[in-house]
PDB file of C-alpha atoms and ligand atoms in Angstrom:
ATOM      1  CA  UNK A   1      -9.713  27.501 -29.810  1.00 52.00           C
ATOM      2  CA  UNK A   2      -7.293  25.590 -27.601  1.00 71.00           C
ATOM      3  CA  UNK A   3      -6.331  22.098 -28.658  1.00 90.00           C
ATOM      4  CA  UNK A   4      -7.212  19.651 -25.871  1.00 94.00           C
ATOM      5  CA  UNK A   5      -6.362  15.923 -25.670  1.00 96.00           C
ATOM      6  CA  UNK A   6      -8.550  13.618 -23.597  1.00 97.00           C
ATOM      7  CA  UNK A   7      -6.675  12.033 -20.693  1.00 98.00           C
ATOM      8  CA  UNK A   8      -9.628  10.446 -18.832  1.00 98.00           C
ATOM      9  CA  UNK A   9     -13.005  10.267 -20.554  1.00 98.00           C
ATOM     10  CA  UNK A  10     -16.381  10.967 -18.941  1.00 98.00           C
ATOM     11  CA  UNK A  11     -17.432   7.297 -18.714  1.00 98.00           C
ATOM     12  CA  UNK A  12     -14.200   6.255 -17.036  1.00 98.00           C
ATOM     13  CA  UNK A  13     -14.635   9.068 -14.509  1.00 98.00           C
ATOM     14  CA  UNK A  14     -18.279   8.123 -13.870  1.00 98.00           C
ATOM     15  CA  UNK A  15     -17.375   4.465 -13.246  1.00 98.00           C
ATOM     16  CA  UNK A  16     -14.633   5.454 -10.802  1.00 98.00           C
ATOM     17  CA  UNK A  17     -16.911   7.895  -8.946  1.00 98.00           C
ATOM     18  CA  UNK A  18     -19.540   5.151  -8.544  1.00 98.00           C
ATOM     19  CA  UNK A  19     -16.848   2.831  -7.183  1.00 98.00           C
ATOM     20  CA  UNK A  20     -15.590   5.429  -4.674  1.00 98.00           C
ATOM     21  CA  UNK A  21     -19.173   6.230  -3.608  1.00 98.00           C
ATOM     22  CA  UNK A  22     -19.931   2.545  -3.016  1.00 98.00           C
ATOM     23  CA  UNK A  23     -16.746   2.128  -0.958  1.00 98.00           C
ATOM     24  CA  UNK A  24     -17.567   5.201   1.179  1.00 98.00           C
ATOM     25  CA  UNK A  25     -21.158   3.986   1.653  1.00 98.00           C
ATOM     26  CA  UNK A  26     -19.781   0.669   2.927  1.00 98.00           C
ATOM     27  CA  UNK A  27     -17.070   2.189   5.146  1.00 98.00           C
ATOM     28  CA  UNK A  28     -19.447   4.620   6.896  1.00 98.00           C
ATOM     29  CA  UNK A  29     -22.482   2.305   7.181  1.00 98.00           C
ATOM     30  CA  UNK A  30     -24.711   3.423  10.060  1.00 97.00           C
ATOM     31  CA  UNK A  31     -23.064   6.887  10.300  1.00 98.00           C
ATOM     32  CA  UNK A  32     -23.895  10.382   9.124  1.00 97.00           C
ATOM     33  CA  UNK A  33     -21.301  12.019   6.912  1.00 98.00           C
ATOM     34  CA  UNK A  34     -20.202  15.559   6.028  1.00 98.00           C
ATOM     35  CA  UNK A  35     -18.632  16.035   2.583  1.00 98.00           C
ATOM     36  CA  UNK A  36     -16.418  19.092   2.227  1.00 98.00           C
ATOM     37  CA  UNK A  37     -15.652  19.809  -1.429  1.00 98.00           C
ATOM     38  CA  UNK A  38     -12.783  22.265  -1.756  1.00 97.00           C
ATOM     39  CA  UNK A  39     -13.772  25.176  -3.995  1.00 95.00           C
ATOM     40  CA  UNK A  40     -13.591  25.920  -6.674  1.00 93.00           C
ATOM     41  CA  UNK A  41     -12.097  22.894  -8.446  1.00 95.00           C
ATOM     42  CA  UNK A  42     -14.033  20.173  -6.594  1.00 97.00           C
ATOM     43  CA  UNK A  43     -17.560  21.372  -7.260  1.00 97.00           C
ATOM     44  CA  UNK A  44     -18.045  18.884 -10.120  1.00 98.00           C
ATOM     45  CA  UNK A  45     -16.431  15.833  -8.464  1.00 98.00           C
ATOM     46  CA  UNK A  46     -18.168  16.751  -5.173  1.00 98.00           C
ATOM     47  CA  UNK A  47     -21.601  16.876  -6.826  1.00 98.00           C
ATOM     48  CA  UNK A  48     -21.116  13.516  -8.540  1.00 98.00           C
ATOM     49  CA  UNK A  49     -19.545  11.826  -5.508  1.00 98.00           C
ATOM     50  CA  UNK A  50     -22.355  13.032  -3.205  1.00 98.00           C
ATOM     51  CA  UNK A  51     -24.901  11.357  -5.490  1.00 98.00           C
ATOM     52  CA  UNK A  52     -22.911   8.108  -5.484  1.00 98.00           C
ATOM     53  CA  UNK A  53     -23.078   7.870  -1.676  1.00 98.00           C
ATOM     54  CA  UNK A  54     -26.117   6.309  -0.011  1.00 98.00           C
ATOM     55  CA  UNK A  55     -25.894   7.668   3.555  1.00 98.00           C
ATOM     56  CA  UNK A  56     -27.404  10.546   5.585  1.00 98.00           C
ATOM     57  CA  UNK A  57     -25.159  13.209   4.073  1.00 98.00           C
ATOM     58  CA  UNK A  58     -24.468  16.894   4.564  1.00 98.00           C
ATOM     59  CA  UNK A  59     -22.360  19.073   2.280  1.00 98.00           C
ATOM     60  CA  UNK A  60     -20.381  22.107   3.355  1.00 98.00           C
ATOM     61  CA  UNK A  61     -17.855  24.027   1.296  1.00 97.00           C
ATOM     62  CA  UNK A  62     -14.358  25.252   2.000  1.00 97.00           C
ATOM     63  CA  UNK A  63     -12.541  27.531  -0.380  1.00 95.00           C
ATOM     64  CA  UNK A  64      -8.803  27.858  -0.819  1.00 90.00           C
ATOM     65  CA  UNK A  65      -6.323  28.577  -3.539  1.00 81.00           C
ATOM     66  CA  UNK A  66      -2.627  28.194  -4.087  1.00 78.00           C
ATOM     67  CA  UNK A  67      -2.422  28.402  -7.854  1.00 62.00           C
ATOM     68  CA  UNK A  68      -1.957  31.196 -10.357  1.00 59.00           C
ATOM     69  CA  UNK A  69      -1.842  30.023 -13.977  1.00 59.00           C
ATOM     70  CA  UNK A  70      -0.164  26.616 -14.053  1.00 62.00           C
ATOM     71  CA  UNK A  71       2.038  26.682 -10.944  1.00 64.00           C
ATOM     72  CA  UNK A  72       1.500  26.598  -7.208  1.00 63.00           C
ATOM     73  CA  UNK A  73       2.366  29.830  -5.402  1.00 66.00           C
ATOM     74  CA  UNK A  74       3.176  27.745  -2.309  1.00 71.00           C
ATOM     75  CA  UNK A  75       0.986  30.029  -0.208  1.00 81.00           C
ATOM     76  CA  UNK A  76      -2.451  28.645   0.629  1.00 88.00           C
ATOM     77  CA  UNK A  77      -5.187  31.258   1.036  1.00 85.00           C
ATOM     78  CA  UNK A  78      -8.618  30.567   2.547  1.00 90.00           C
ATOM     79  CA  UNK A  79     -11.313  32.092   0.370  1.00 91.00           C
ATOM     80  CA  UNK A  80     -14.358  30.586   2.158  1.00 96.00           C
ATOM     81  CA  UNK A  81     -14.763  28.894   5.537  1.00 97.00           C
ATOM     82  CA  UNK A  82     -17.252  26.159   6.527  1.00 98.00           C
ATOM     83  CA  UNK A  83     -20.712  27.415   7.437  1.00 97.00           C
ATOM     84  CA  UNK A  84     -21.158  25.068  10.418  1.00 97.00           C
ATOM     85  CA  UNK A  85     -19.211  23.210  13.089  1.00 98.00           C
ATOM     86  CA  UNK A  86     -17.787  19.774  12.268  1.00 98.00           C
ATOM     87  CA  UNK A  87     -17.081  18.876  15.903  1.00 98.00           C
ATOM     88  CA  UNK A  88     -17.980  15.220  16.516  1.00 98.00           C
ATOM     89  CA  UNK A  89     -18.840  14.660  12.830  1.00 98.00           C
ATOM     90  CA  UNK A  90     -17.387  12.237  10.287  1.00 98.00           C
ATOM     91  CA  UNK A  91     -15.865  14.414   7.592  1.00 98.00           C
ATOM     92  CA  UNK A  92     -14.453  13.665   4.139  1.00 98.00           C
ATOM     93  CA  UNK A  93     -12.591  16.438   2.350  1.00 98.00           C
ATOM     94  CA  UNK A  94     -13.240  16.213  -1.400  1.00 98.00           C
ATOM     95  CA  UNK A  95     -10.414  17.479  -3.597  1.00 98.00           C
ATOM     96  CA  UNK A  96     -10.009  17.588  -7.363  1.00 98.00           C
ATOM     97  CA  UNK A  97      -6.257  16.967  -7.438  1.00 97.00           C
ATOM     98  CA  UNK A  98      -3.390  16.549  -4.988  1.00 96.00           C
ATOM     99  CA  UNK A  99      -0.342  18.081  -6.619  1.00 94.00           C
ATOM    100  CA  UNK A 100       2.408  19.273  -4.229  1.00 92.00           C
ATOM    101  CA  UNK A 101       0.208  18.304  -1.263  1.00 94.00           C
ATOM    102  CA  UNK A 102       0.504  21.796   0.277  1.00 92.00           C
ATOM    103  CA  UNK A 103      -3.214  22.583   0.000  1.00 92.00           C
ATOM    104  CA  UNK A 104      -4.321  19.282   1.533  1.00 95.00           C
ATOM    105  CA  UNK A 105      -1.713  19.406   4.303  1.00 94.00           C
ATOM    106  CA  UNK A 106      -3.106  22.838   5.191  1.00 92.00           C
ATOM    107  CA  UNK A 107      -6.738  21.692   5.031  1.00 94.00           C
ATOM    108  CA  UNK A 108      -6.185  18.497   7.042  1.00 96.00           C
ATOM    109  CA  UNK A 109      -4.413  20.581   9.692  1.00 94.00           C
ATOM    110  CA  UNK A 110      -7.042  23.296   9.707  1.00 94.00           C
ATOM    111  CA  UNK A 111     -10.111  21.004   9.852  1.00 97.00           C
ATOM    112  CA  UNK A 112      -8.300  18.594  12.168  1.00 97.00           C
ATOM    113  CA  UNK A 113      -8.157  21.247  14.921  1.00 98.00           C
ATOM    114  CA  UNK A 114     -11.984  21.441  14.915  1.00 98.00           C
ATOM    115  CA  UNK A 115     -12.282  18.025  16.575  1.00 98.00           C
ATOM    116  CA  UNK A 116     -14.219  16.032  13.961  1.00 98.00           C
ATOM    117  CA  UNK A 117     -15.024  12.400  14.915  1.00 98.00           C
ATOM    118  CA  UNK A 118     -12.929  11.426  11.890  1.00 98.00           C
ATOM    119  CA  UNK A 119     -11.314  13.211   8.963  1.00 98.00           C
ATOM    120  CA  UNK A 120     -10.495  11.574   5.644  1.00 98.00           C
ATOM    121  CA  UNK A 121      -9.570  12.692   2.156  1.00 98.00           C
ATOM    122  CA  UNK A 122     -11.072  11.792  -1.220  1.00 98.00           C
ATOM    123  CA  UNK A 123      -9.206  13.072  -4.273  1.00 98.00           C
ATOM    124  CA  UNK A 124     -10.102  12.434  -7.887  1.00 98.00           C
ATOM    125  CA  UNK A 125      -6.513  12.855  -9.070  1.00 98.00           C
ATOM    126  CA  UNK A 126      -2.985  12.614  -7.684  1.00 98.00           C
ATOM    127  CA  UNK A 127       0.300  13.699  -9.269  1.00 97.00           C
ATOM    128  CA  UNK A 128       2.808  11.721  -7.174  1.00 97.00           C
ATOM    129  CA  UNK A 129       5.812  13.109  -9.103  1.00 96.00           C
ATOM    130  CA  UNK A 130       5.123  16.599  -7.699  1.00 93.00           C
ATOM    131  CA  UNK A 131       4.869  15.703  -3.996  1.00 93.00           C
ATOM    132  CA  UNK A 132       6.402  18.221  -1.580  1.00 92.00           C
ATOM    133  CA  UNK A 133       4.329  17.259   1.465  1.00 93.00           C
ATOM    134  CA  UNK A 134       3.110  13.644   1.524  1.00 95.00           C
ATOM    135  CA  UNK A 135      -0.593  13.322   2.373  1.00 96.00           C
ATOM    136  CA  UNK A 136      -2.610  10.132   2.765  1.00 97.00           C
ATOM    137  CA  UNK A 137      -5.407   9.922   0.205  1.00 98.00           C
ATOM    138  CA  UNK A 138      -8.056   7.578   1.621  1.00 98.00           C
ATOM    139  CA  UNK A 139     -10.179   7.488  -1.540  1.00 98.00           C
ATOM    140  CA  UNK A 140      -8.251   8.073  -4.775  1.00 98.00           C
ATOM    141  CA  UNK A 141      -9.624   8.146  -8.311  1.00 98.00           C
ATOM    142  CA  UNK A 142      -6.548   8.165 -10.564  1.00 98.00           C
ATOM    143  CA  UNK A 143      -2.792   8.699 -10.306  1.00 98.00           C
ATOM    144  CA  UNK A 144      -1.567  10.731 -13.267  1.00 98.00           C
ATOM    145  CA  UNK A 145       1.730  11.843 -14.751  1.00 96.00           C
ATOM    146  CA  UNK A 146       3.144  15.293 -14.169  1.00 95.00           C
ATOM    147  CA  UNK A 147       0.960  17.098 -16.711  1.00 95.00           C
ATOM    148  CA  UNK A 148      -1.238  20.152 -16.217  1.00 95.00           C
ATOM    149  CA  UNK A 149      -4.813  18.914 -16.587  1.00 97.00           C
ATOM    150  CA  UNK A 150      -8.129  20.681 -17.075  1.00 98.00           C
ATOM    151  CA  UNK A 151     -11.826  19.837 -17.109  1.00 98.00           C
ATOM    152  CA  UNK A 152     -14.320  18.173 -14.736  1.00 98.00           C
ATOM    153  CA  UNK A 153     -13.913  21.173 -12.407  1.00 98.00           C
ATOM    154  CA  UNK A 154     -10.214  21.803 -13.008  1.00 97.00           C
ATOM    155  CA  UNK A 155      -9.282  25.101 -14.598  1.00 95.00           C
ATOM    156  CA  UNK A 156      -6.589  26.984 -16.396  1.00 93.00           C
ATOM    157  CA  UNK A 157      -6.931  30.592 -15.253  1.00 90.00           C
ATOM    158  CA  UNK A 158     -10.618  30.061 -14.543  1.00 93.00           C
ATOM    159  CA  UNK A 159     -11.506  28.378 -17.821  1.00 96.00           C
ATOM    160  CA  UNK A 160     -12.381  24.799 -18.882  1.00 97.00           C
ATOM    161  CA  UNK A 161     -14.039  23.731 -15.599  1.00 98.00           C
ATOM    162  CA  UNK A 162     -17.136  22.762 -17.625  1.00 98.00           C
ATOM    163  CA  UNK A 163     -15.422  20.121 -19.789  1.00 98.00           C
ATOM    164  CA  UNK A 164     -17.080  16.752 -18.995  1.00 98.00           C
ATOM    165  CA  UNK A 165     -13.722  14.901 -19.192  1.00 98.00           C
ATOM    166  CA  UNK A 166     -10.151  15.406 -17.945  1.00 98.00           C
ATOM    167  CA  UNK A 167      -7.936  16.811 -20.668  1.00 98.00           C
ATOM    168  CA  UNK A 168      -4.430  18.040 -21.323  1.00 97.00           C
ATOM    169  CA  UNK A 169      -3.848  21.262 -23.213  1.00 88.00           C
ATOM    170  CA  UNK A 170      -1.498  21.198 -26.189  1.00 82.00           C
ATOM    171  CA  UNK A 171       0.639  24.284 -26.559  1.00 71.00           C
TER     172      UNK A 171
HETATM  173  P1  IMP B   1      -1.228  21.518  -4.282  1.00 56.06           P
HETATM  174  O1  IMP B   1      -1.410  22.411  -3.088  1.00 56.06           O
HETATM  175  O2  IMP B   1       0.067  21.798  -4.973  1.00 56.06           O
HETATM  176  O3  IMP B   1      -1.399  20.051  -3.971  1.00 56.06           O
HETATM  177  O4  IMP B   1      -2.284  21.948  -5.356  1.00 56.06           O
HETATM  178  C1  IMP B   1      -3.575  21.646  -5.225  1.00 56.06           C
HETATM  179  C2  IMP B   1      -4.436  22.568  -6.067  1.00 56.06           C
HETATM  180  O5  IMP B   1      -3.754  23.102  -7.211  1.00 56.06           O
HETATM  181  C3  IMP B   1      -5.581  21.760  -6.603  1.00 56.06           C
HETATM  182  O6  IMP B   1      -6.662  21.818  -5.726  1.00 56.06           O
HETATM  183  C4  IMP B   1      -5.871  22.447  -7.920  1.00 56.06           C
HETATM  184  O7  IMP B   1      -6.798  23.492  -7.699  1.00 56.06           O
HETATM  185  C5  IMP B   1      -4.572  23.036  -8.360  1.00 56.06           C
HETATM  186  N1  IMP B   1      -3.923  22.185  -9.376  1.00 56.06           N
HETATM  187  C6  IMP B   1      -2.866  21.361  -9.198  1.00 56.06           C
HETATM  188  N2  IMP B   1      -2.543  20.724 -10.331  1.00 56.06           N
HETATM  189  C7  IMP B   1      -3.427  21.143 -11.253  1.00 56.06           C
HETATM  190  C8  IMP B   1      -3.644  20.805 -12.644  1.00 56.06           C
HETATM  191  O8  IMP B   1      -2.944  19.999 -13.283  1.00 56.06           O
HETATM  192  N3  IMP B   1      -4.680  21.448 -13.242  1.00 56.06           N
HETATM  193  C9  IMP B   1      -5.479  22.344 -12.612  1.00 56.06           C
HETATM  194  N4  IMP B   1      -5.327  22.666 -11.320  1.00 56.06           N
HETATM  195  C10 IMP B   1      -4.313  22.070 -10.649  1.00 56.06           C
HETATM  196 MG1   MG B   2      -8.306  22.938  -5.870  1.00 56.06          MG
END
């Protein structure tokens, strides 16, 4: 069994998600909102964040990938497109982690062309040391050091997404 150290425990994550949800609820008061969790990694954060937001809310998924193992390939592939139009809608992309920024730059560009009323980004994690393309994160959970993390939706070659906390694998 792999040896995993806890970086951010489940309670700390839950408190932060409640805080982000409350802020979003306040910022979008009186509006409808579309949350777009980016698959696969954001399915856990997206599910928790959706339940921390008290607004008329729709959820649609977008799938993309740029990683193999523990490094970005630099090429972003779409694996699933939205199921409905976001034209005229307030949209928040929900991401697990912004690493190089390549995936989010691609997504903001792609969804931006569909003429949403507004487009913002919520990311649970950010690794500022790895930035290649700077992206504005409107709702950020935690900035972390340049370590490969797993859990709470994040994987290593498909595994560990079901850990309830964010961990770091020891070699
Ligand atoms: P970026 O395009 O380099 O910003 O990478 C973004 C994507 O890479 C994220 O959505 C994750 O799926 C994946 N990723 C980046 N860093 C990590 C990590 O430390 N653990 C697991 N996945 C990661
Ligand atoms: Mg991802």
